[in-house]
Amino acid sequence: MKTNKYTLDVNGVKTYTFLRHIIKLFLVLIVGCLLFNGCAALEEAQRLREAREKEERHGEYLMLAPSKGEIKIAEDAQKAESDHYTITFAPDLEEHEDFDEDSERGPFMQSALSYMESLYKEMNAIFGFQPEHKIHVTLHDLYNESRSVATTTTQYRYETQGDTSLKYVTGIKMDFPLRMYEKHDVRVHELTHAFTNIYFLPTWFNEGIAVLMQTEWAKGGSHPKFDNLEANVKRNLDGVNDLEDWEFHGGTSKLLQWRYSYAYTIVSELRKRFGPDYYIKVFQLMEADQLHNKLPSKMSTSFLIYYLNQASETDLIPFFESLHFKVRRLTKEDILQNIRQTNR
């Protein structure tokens, strides 16, 4: 009996040992499978994250955090208001097939203002300042008989203090054909103007900054950058860089395209040289001096270079001369003297 018992115990131990190995092997297989699936899941998560990052910067998908601001929509949903905007449907959109019902206009207004508020927040962080006034956006089917031109208009008031005439922004208005509003990089371009117009910048610099934001931040691709500034310069009959003549948006489409691209290339080159916060410093210096409010009209390129030099702590006169701008080195006293003479 002892032998039989011993035999049973030994067999039991053998069976137990065998089962333990089987269970251990099974557990190893399970853990291995989990680890493999875990690695695969991590790889998939990484892939999705990379895809998300690409999507966020893709030309068609500019992802922004939803705005938490309050949005008020009129009963007829023809107009709405948020913290920094009003948005209105022009009469020629009332019969548009997508917006001829209140139930269609309301959700659009909510979505549009939420996006614009988020974009406003981003711009404020990028530039370090914001406009004092609300921006009034009007959406059209046709604007100035076109579906391909959006504009930002700044209204001013003038005030005399002693011998100086001061100019202040009183309102900002943006007009979009619906087709242009649907392009996020166009919204970024125009909103940049709403931020920077208060400084009465030379047209070429104002447009260059807007294209910089449109292209390098919003990833729009309508204005390519030149590889070489000196090789691609265009000059007027006086031999001066044609950008100096840029006051309005007239001219041939080819010339206009060159102006946008060349101005953008200059602005991008300076930002590359002096860092991503360079233009924040430029605008901070202008704001601190408030000299731009005293100008009777847009500042000259020489006036602008004074601030570019101050922000970069570099003499940029040779750079602009190499591009055939007609410029001269100014001090703050030169600028003040010029303002006094102009306002007499």
Tab-separated table of C-alpha atoms in Angstrom:
chain	number	residue	atom	x	y	z
A	1	MET	CA	0.000	0.000	0.000
A	2	LYS	CA	2.825	2.277	0.735
A	3	THR	CA	4.289	1.457	-2.604
A	4	ASN	CA	1.017	2.115	-4.324
A	5	LYS	CA	0.591	5.326	-2.377
A	6	TYR	CA	4.102	6.378	-3.253
A	7	THR	CA	3.476	5.501	-6.857
A	8	LEU	CA	0.323	7.600	-6.862
A	9	ASP	CA	2.128	10.495	-5.209
A	10	VAL	CA	4.932	10.339	-7.733
A	11	ASN	CA	2.496	10.228	-10.608
A	12	GLY	CA	0.604	13.056	-9.029
A	13	VAL	CA	3.759	15.105	-8.757
A	14	LYS	CA	4.661	14.338	-12.344
A	15	THR	CA	1.178	15.264	-13.479
A	16	TYR	CA	1.253	18.439	-11.408
A	17	THR	CA	4.702	19.356	-12.785
A	18	PHE	CA	3.529	18.719	-16.335
A	19	LEU	CA	0.422	20.827	-15.848
A	20	ARG	CA	2.493	23.580	-14.279
A	21	HIS	CA	4.767	23.660	-17.335
A	22	ILE	CA	1.754	23.710	-19.609
A	23	ILE	CA	0.199	26.587	-17.657
A	24	LYS	CA	3.506	28.450	-17.577
A	25	LEU	CA	3.925	28.012	-21.314
A	26	PHE	CA	0.341	29.143	-21.826
A	27	LEU	CA	0.928	32.211	-19.689
A	28	VAL	CA	4.132	32.982	-21.575
A	29	LEU	CA	2.233	32.742	-24.840
A	30	ILE	CA	-0.501	35.018	-23.503
A	31	VAL	CA	1.996	37.566	-22.188
A	32	GLY	CA	3.926	37.402	-25.428
A	33	CYS	CA	0.771	37.924	-27.378
A	34	LEU	CA	-0.193	40.854	-25.172
A	35	LEU	CA	3.260	42.361	-25.510
A	36	PHE	CA	3.163	41.912	-29.237
A	37	ASN	CA	-0.292	43.436	-29.439
A	38	GLY	CA	0.831	46.139	-27.041
A	39	CYS	CA	3.764	47.016	-29.273
A	40	ALA	CA	1.497	46.927	-32.278
A	41	ALA	CA	-0.964	49.158	-30.429
A	42	LEU	CA	1.808	51.596	-29.501
A	43	GLU	CA	2.994	51.651	-33.088
A	44	GLU	CA	-0.569	52.242	-34.248
A	45	ALA	CA	-1.001	55.026	-31.682
A	46	GLN	CA	2.241	56.611	-32.873
A	47	ARG	CA	1.097	56.313	-36.464
A	48	LEU	CA	-2.237	57.903	-35.634
A	49	ARG	CA	-0.520	60.663	-33.652
A	50	GLU	CA	1.802	61.407	-36.563
A	51	ALA	CA	-1.151	61.385	-38.923
A	52	ARG	CA	-2.969	63.761	-36.578
A	53	GLU	CA	0.021	66.109	-36.499
A	54	LYS	CA	0.161	66.081	-40.282
A	55	GLU	CA	-3.583	66.664	-40.421
A	56	GLU	CA	-3.285	69.614	-38.065
A	57	ARG	CA	-0.814	71.311	-40.382
A	58	HIS	CA	-2.376	70.060	-43.625
A	59	GLY	CA	-3.419	72.783	-46.021
A	60	GLU	CA	-7.057	71.733	-45.781
A	61	TYR	CA	-7.280	71.046	-42.033
A	62	LEU	CA	-6.193	73.734	-39.615
A	63	MET	CA	-7.098	72.275	-36.228
A	64	LEU	CA	-7.705	74.713	-33.357
A	65	ALA	CA	-8.964	74.296	-29.807
A	66	PRO	CA	-12.722	75.069	-29.653
A	67	SER	CA	-13.567	78.521	-28.363
A	68	LYS	CA	-15.247	78.730	-24.964
A	69	GLY	CA	-16.546	82.250	-25.534
A	70	GLU	CA	-20.221	83.133	-25.565
A	71	ILE	CA	-21.868	83.412	-28.989
A	72	LYS	CA	-25.176	85.249	-29.438
A	73	ILE	CA	-27.200	84.523	-32.567
A	74	ALA	CA	-30.079	86.750	-33.703
A	75	GLU	CA	-33.560	85.189	-33.930
A	76	ASP	CA	-33.490	85.226	-37.729
A	77	ALA	CA	-29.868	83.954	-37.678
A	78	GLN	CA	-28.828	86.702	-40.099
A	79	LYS	CA	-26.342	88.101	-37.614
A	80	ALA	CA	-24.323	86.802	-34.673
A	81	GLU	CA	-21.846	88.209	-32.162
A	82	SER	CA	-18.979	86.856	-30.080
A	83	ASP	CA	-16.301	88.382	-27.856
A	84	HIS	CA	-14.241	89.831	-30.717
A	85	TYR	CA	-16.481	89.610	-33.804
A	86	THR	CA	-19.806	90.242	-35.357
A	87	ILE	CA	-20.739	88.251	-38.443
A	88	THR	CA	-23.521	89.173	-40.845
A	89	PHE	CA	-25.046	87.635	-43.970
A	90	ALA	CA	-25.183	90.125	-46.840
A	91	PRO	CA	-28.540	90.358	-48.670
A	92	ASP	CA	-27.240	88.389	-51.663
A	93	LEU	CA	-26.806	85.325	-49.414
A	94	GLU	CA	-30.387	85.294	-48.173
A	95	GLU	CA	-31.538	83.204	-51.115
A	96	HIS	CA	-28.464	80.972	-51.168
A	97	GLU	CA	-29.603	77.340	-51.184
A	98	ASP	CA	-27.422	76.527	-48.182
A	99	PHE	CA	-28.642	79.451	-46.053
A	100	ASP	CA	-32.269	80.173	-46.939
A	101	GLU	CA	-33.500	78.651	-43.631
A	102	ASP	CA	-32.880	79.810	-40.046
A	103	SER	CA	-31.993	76.227	-39.144
A	104	GLU	CA	-29.150	76.335	-41.690
A	105	ARG	CA	-27.781	79.762	-40.813
A	106	GLY	CA	-27.723	79.281	-37.033
A	107	PRO	CA	-25.331	76.291	-36.882
A	108	PHE	CA	-23.125	77.928	-39.493
A	109	MET	CA	-22.879	81.118	-37.426
A	110	GLN	CA	-22.066	79.113	-34.301
A	111	SER	CA	-19.330	77.139	-36.033
A	112	ALA	CA	-17.893	80.149	-37.880
A	113	LEU	CA	-17.583	82.343	-34.786
A	114	SER	CA	-16.180	79.510	-32.683
A	115	TYR	CA	-13.464	79.005	-35.294
A	116	MET	CA	-12.758	82.717	-35.659
A	117	GLU	CA	-12.485	83.186	-31.895
A	118	SER	CA	-9.996	80.317	-31.686
A	119	LEU	CA	-8.051	81.824	-34.560
A	120	TYR	CA	-8.102	85.212	-32.829
A	121	LYS	CA	-6.613	83.626	-29.704
A	122	GLU	CA	-3.831	82.052	-31.769
A	123	MET	CA	-3.050	85.353	-33.484
A	124	ASN	CA	-2.932	87.139	-30.155
A	125	ALA	CA	-0.360	84.618	-28.917
A	126	ILE	CA	1.701	84.915	-32.102
A	127	PHE	CA	1.797	88.728	-32.329
A	128	GLY	CA	1.642	89.587	-28.636
A	129	PHE	CA	-1.176	92.128	-29.072
A	130	GLN	CA	-4.741	92.403	-30.325
A	131	PRO	CA	-7.008	95.051	-31.867
A	132	GLU	CA	-8.955	97.258	-29.477
A	133	HIS	CA	-12.159	97.025	-31.505
A	134	LYS	CA	-14.440	94.221	-32.569
A	135	ILE	CA	-13.991	92.941	-36.095
A	136	HIS	CA	-17.142	93.116	-38.209
A	137	VAL	CA	-17.286	90.276	-40.739
A	138	THR	CA	-19.764	90.347	-43.627
A	139	LEU	CA	-20.262	87.283	-45.817
A	140	HIS	CA	-21.352	87.732	-49.418
A	141	ASP	CA	-22.122	85.598	-52.393
A	142	LEU	CA	-20.472	88.247	-54.592
A	143	TYR	CA	-18.281	90.997	-53.160
A	144	ASN	CA	-17.423	93.837	-55.556
A	145	GLU	CA	-18.785	91.579	-58.306
A	146	SER	CA	-16.240	88.875	-57.468
A	147	ARG	CA	-16.134	85.552	-55.628
A	148	SER	CA	-12.342	85.536	-55.349
A	149	VAL	CA	-11.415	88.760	-53.492
A	150	ALA	CA	-11.589	89.219	-49.712
A	151	THR	CA	-10.659	92.503	-48.019
A	152	THR	CA	-9.994	93.986	-44.601
A	153	THR	CA	-10.803	97.688	-44.159
A	154	THR	CA	-9.717	99.815	-41.203
A	155	GLN	CA	-11.569	103.020	-40.276
A	156	TYR	CA	-9.765	105.924	-38.580
A	157	ARG	CA	-10.456	109.139	-36.731
A	158	TYR	CA	-8.096	112.108	-36.561
A	159	GLU	CA	-7.383	114.233	-33.536
A	160	THR	CA	-5.176	117.316	-33.179
A	161	GLN	CA	-2.983	117.738	-30.118
A	162	GLY	CA	-0.993	120.941	-30.264
A	163	ASP	CA	0.953	120.892	-33.526
A	164	THR	CA	0.498	117.152	-33.998
A	165	SER	CA	-2.299	115.389	-35.860
A	166	LEU	CA	-2.957	111.940	-34.382
A	167	LYS	CA	-4.647	109.064	-36.176
A	168	TYR	CA	-6.556	106.296	-34.356
A	169	VAL	CA	-8.306	103.148	-35.480
A	170	THR	CA	-12.071	103.296	-34.873
A	171	GLY	CA	-13.255	100.105	-36.565
A	172	ILE	CA	-12.252	97.048	-38.532
A	173	LYS	CA	-14.358	95.462	-41.258
A	174	MET	CA	-13.731	92.228	-43.157
A	175	ASP	CA	-15.657	91.259	-46.302
A	176	PHE	CA	-15.575	87.704	-47.641
A	177	PRO	CA	-17.279	86.103	-50.600
A	178	LEU	CA	-18.498	82.803	-49.158
A	179	ARG	CA	-16.171	80.878	-51.451
A	180	MET	CA	-13.144	82.737	-50.053
A	181	TYR	CA	-14.307	82.485	-46.439
A	182	GLU	CA	-14.312	78.705	-46.763
A	183	LYS	CA	-10.530	78.825	-47.368
A	184	HIS	CA	-8.910	78.851	-43.934
A	185	ASP	CA	-5.641	80.382	-45.169
A	186	VAL	CA	-7.563	83.362	-46.588
A	187	ARG	CA	-9.191	83.881	-43.184
A	188	VAL	CA	-5.730	83.827	-41.601
A	189	HIS	CA	-4.412	86.330	-44.190
A	190	GLU	CA	-7.245	88.791	-43.591
A	191	LEU	CA	-7.217	88.402	-39.821
A	192	THR	CA	-3.495	89.189	-39.849
A	193	HIS	CA	-4.373	92.506	-41.516
A	194	ALA	CA	-6.946	93.158	-38.797
A	195	PHE	CA	-4.151	92.829	-36.247
A	196	THR	CA	-1.358	94.701	-38.046
A	197	ASN	CA	-3.221	97.490	-39.882
A	198	ILE	CA	-3.170	99.593	-36.728
A	199	TYR	CA	0.527	100.274	-37.273
A	200	PHE	CA	0.138	101.929	-40.715
A	201	LEU	CA	2.842	99.729	-42.214
A	202	PRO	CA	4.197	99.999	-45.747
A	203	THR	CA	1.921	97.955	-48.021
A	204	TRP	CA	4.639	95.496	-48.992
A	205	PHE	CA	5.502	94.705	-45.361
A	206	ASN	CA	1.857	94.459	-44.294
A	207	GLU	CA	1.132	92.001	-47.110
A	208	GLY	CA	4.381	90.126	-46.497
A	209	ILE	CA	3.433	89.507	-42.860
A	210	ALA	CA	-0.056	88.345	-43.913
A	211	VAL	CA	1.373	85.915	-46.479
A	212	LEU	CA	3.908	84.693	-43.908
A	213	MET	CA	1.039	83.732	-41.590
A	214	GLN	CA	-1.035	82.358	-44.451
A	215	THR	CA	1.809	80.210	-45.759
A	216	GLU	CA	4.033	79.178	-42.863
A	217	TRP	CA	1.423	78.997	-40.109
A	218	ALA	CA	-1.797	78.110	-41.930
A	219	LYS	CA	0.071	76.140	-44.608
A	220	GLY	CA	-1.599	77.812	-47.574
A	221	GLY	CA	0.309	77.526	-50.818
A	222	SER	CA	-0.854	80.323	-53.090
A	223	HIS	CA	2.295	82.479	-52.843
A	224	PRO	CA	5.561	80.530	-53.199
A	225	LYS	CA	8.788	81.923	-51.779
A	226	PHE	CA	11.725	82.918	-54.002
A	227	ASP	CA	15.024	81.053	-53.602
A	228	ASN	CA	17.107	84.171	-54.229
A	229	LEU	CA	15.985	87.721	-53.433
A	230	GLU	CA	18.620	89.570	-55.463
A	231	ALA	CA	18.137	87.422	-58.566
A	232	ASN	CA	14.347	87.858	-58.578
A	233	VAL	CA	14.050	91.559	-57.829
A	234	LYS	CA	11.899	93.790	-60.071
A	235	ARG	CA	12.640	97.505	-60.337
A	236	ASN	CA	10.572	100.450	-61.522
A	237	LEU	CA	11.727	103.018	-64.089
A	238	ASP	CA	13.755	104.816	-61.408
A	239	GLY	CA	15.637	101.612	-60.627
A	240	VAL	CA	13.911	101.255	-57.228
A	241	ASN	CA	12.425	97.986	-55.966
A	242	ASP	CA	8.894	97.773	-57.337
A	243	LEU	CA	7.526	96.973	-53.881
A	244	GLU	CA	8.009	100.662	-53.019
A	245	ASP	CA	5.247	101.487	-55.525
A	246	TRP	CA	2.754	99.058	-53.979
A	247	GLU	CA	-0.098	101.139	-52.595
A	248	PHE	CA	-3.184	99.351	-53.876
A	249	HIS	CA	-4.015	95.936	-55.272
A	250	GLY	CA	-4.078	97.028	-58.889
A	251	GLY	CA	-1.747	95.949	-61.679
A	252	THR	CA	-1.427	92.800	-63.719
A	253	SER	CA	-1.999	89.482	-61.999
A	254	LYS	CA	1.598	88.495	-62.754
A	255	LEU	CA	2.983	91.635	-61.096
A	256	LEU	CA	0.646	91.223	-58.129
A	257	GLN	CA	1.724	87.617	-57.671
A	258	TRP	CA	5.381	88.699	-57.734
A	259	ARG	CA	4.713	91.394	-55.133
A	260	TYR	CA	3.028	88.994	-52.718
A	261	SER	CA	5.749	86.369	-53.121
A	262	TYR	CA	8.672	88.812	-52.961
A	263	ALA	CA	7.314	90.651	-49.922
A	264	TYR	CA	6.713	87.321	-48.201
A	265	THR	CA	10.254	86.177	-49.017
A	266	ILE	CA	11.777	89.291	-47.404
A	267	VAL	CA	9.641	88.979	-44.272
A	268	SER	CA	10.385	85.258	-44.000
A	269	GLU	CA	14.114	85.813	-44.466
A	270	LEU	CA	14.259	88.339	-41.626
A	271	ARG	CA	12.296	86.026	-39.346
A	272	LYS	CA	14.688	83.202	-40.218
A	273	ARG	CA	17.687	85.379	-39.346
A	274	PHE	CA	16.417	86.835	-36.092
A	275	GLY	CA	14.094	84.168	-34.709
A	276	PRO	CA	10.373	83.364	-34.427
A	277	ASP	CA	9.736	86.183	-31.902
A	278	TYR	CA	11.361	88.850	-34.061
A	279	TYR	CA	8.173	90.526	-35.221
A	280	ILE	CA	6.686	90.476	-31.727
A	281	LYS	CA	9.657	92.645	-30.728
A	282	VAL	CA	9.133	94.948	-33.738
A	283	PHE	CA	5.465	95.566	-32.887
A	284	GLN	CA	6.216	95.986	-29.195
A	285	LEU	CA	8.725	98.726	-30.028
A	286	MET	CA	6.199	100.488	-32.267
A	287	GLU	CA	3.513	100.244	-29.612
A	288	ALA	CA	5.825	101.589	-26.917
A	289	ASP	CA	6.765	104.634	-29.018
A	290	GLN	CA	3.264	105.298	-30.390
A	291	LEU	CA	4.990	107.159	-33.222
A	292	HIS	CA	2.869	105.370	-35.816
A	293	ASN	CA	-0.212	107.196	-34.517
A	294	LYS	CA	1.437	110.501	-35.365
A	295	LEU	CA	2.151	109.705	-38.995
A	296	PRO	CA	-0.105	111.480	-41.491
A	297	SER	CA	-0.018	108.387	-43.742
A	298	LYS	CA	1.622	104.980	-43.993
A	299	MET	CA	5.164	104.826	-42.723
A	300	SER	CA	7.987	104.675	-45.235
A	301	THR	CA	10.324	101.711	-45.579
A	302	SER	CA	13.079	103.804	-43.934
A	303	PHE	CA	10.779	104.422	-40.960
A	304	LEU	CA	10.048	100.692	-40.750
A	305	ILE	CA	13.753	99.803	-40.925
A	306	TYR	CA	14.371	101.936	-37.838
A	307	TYR	CA	12.210	99.483	-35.862
A	308	LEU	CA	13.588	96.432	-37.648
A	309	ASN	CA	17.083	97.582	-36.657
A	310	GLN	CA	16.071	98.189	-33.055
A	311	ALA	CA	14.505	94.730	-32.735
A	312	SER	CA	17.407	92.907	-34.399
A	313	GLU	CA	20.192	95.109	-32.996
A	314	THR	CA	21.576	94.971	-36.537
A	315	ASP	CA	22.009	97.530	-39.302
A	316	LEU	CA	19.677	96.307	-42.055
A	317	ILE	CA	20.217	99.259	-44.387
A	318	PRO	CA	22.800	97.316	-46.501
A	319	PHE	CA	20.370	94.400	-46.818
A	320	PHE	CA	17.592	96.613	-48.199
A	321	GLU	CA	19.989	98.559	-50.416
A	322	SER	CA	21.111	95.280	-51.984
A	323	LEU	CA	17.457	94.726	-52.932
A	324	HIS	CA	17.274	98.216	-54.507
A	325	PHE	CA	15.041	99.851	-51.907
A	326	LYS	CA	15.483	103.613	-51.688
A	327	VAL	CA	16.186	103.939	-47.967
A	328	ARG	CA	18.178	106.003	-45.515
A	329	ARG	CA	19.237	105.492	-41.922
A	330	LEU	CA	16.950	107.308	-39.461
A	331	THR	CA	17.112	108.049	-35.769
A	332	LYS	CA	14.073	108.578	-33.588
A	333	GLU	CA	14.768	112.314	-33.641
A	334	ASP	CA	14.783	112.212	-37.466
A	335	ILE	CA	11.365	110.587	-37.384
A	336	LEU	CA	9.954	113.070	-34.884
A	337	GLN	CA	11.345	115.978	-36.925
A	338	ASN	CA	9.751	114.574	-40.077
A	339	ILE	CA	6.397	114.260	-38.313
A	340	ARG	CA	6.594	117.854	-37.044
A	341	GLN	CA	7.390	119.190	-40.516
A	342	THR	CA	4.626	117.153	-42.142
A	343	ASN	CA	2.007	118.322	-39.644
A	344	ARG	CA	2.742	122.030	-40.057
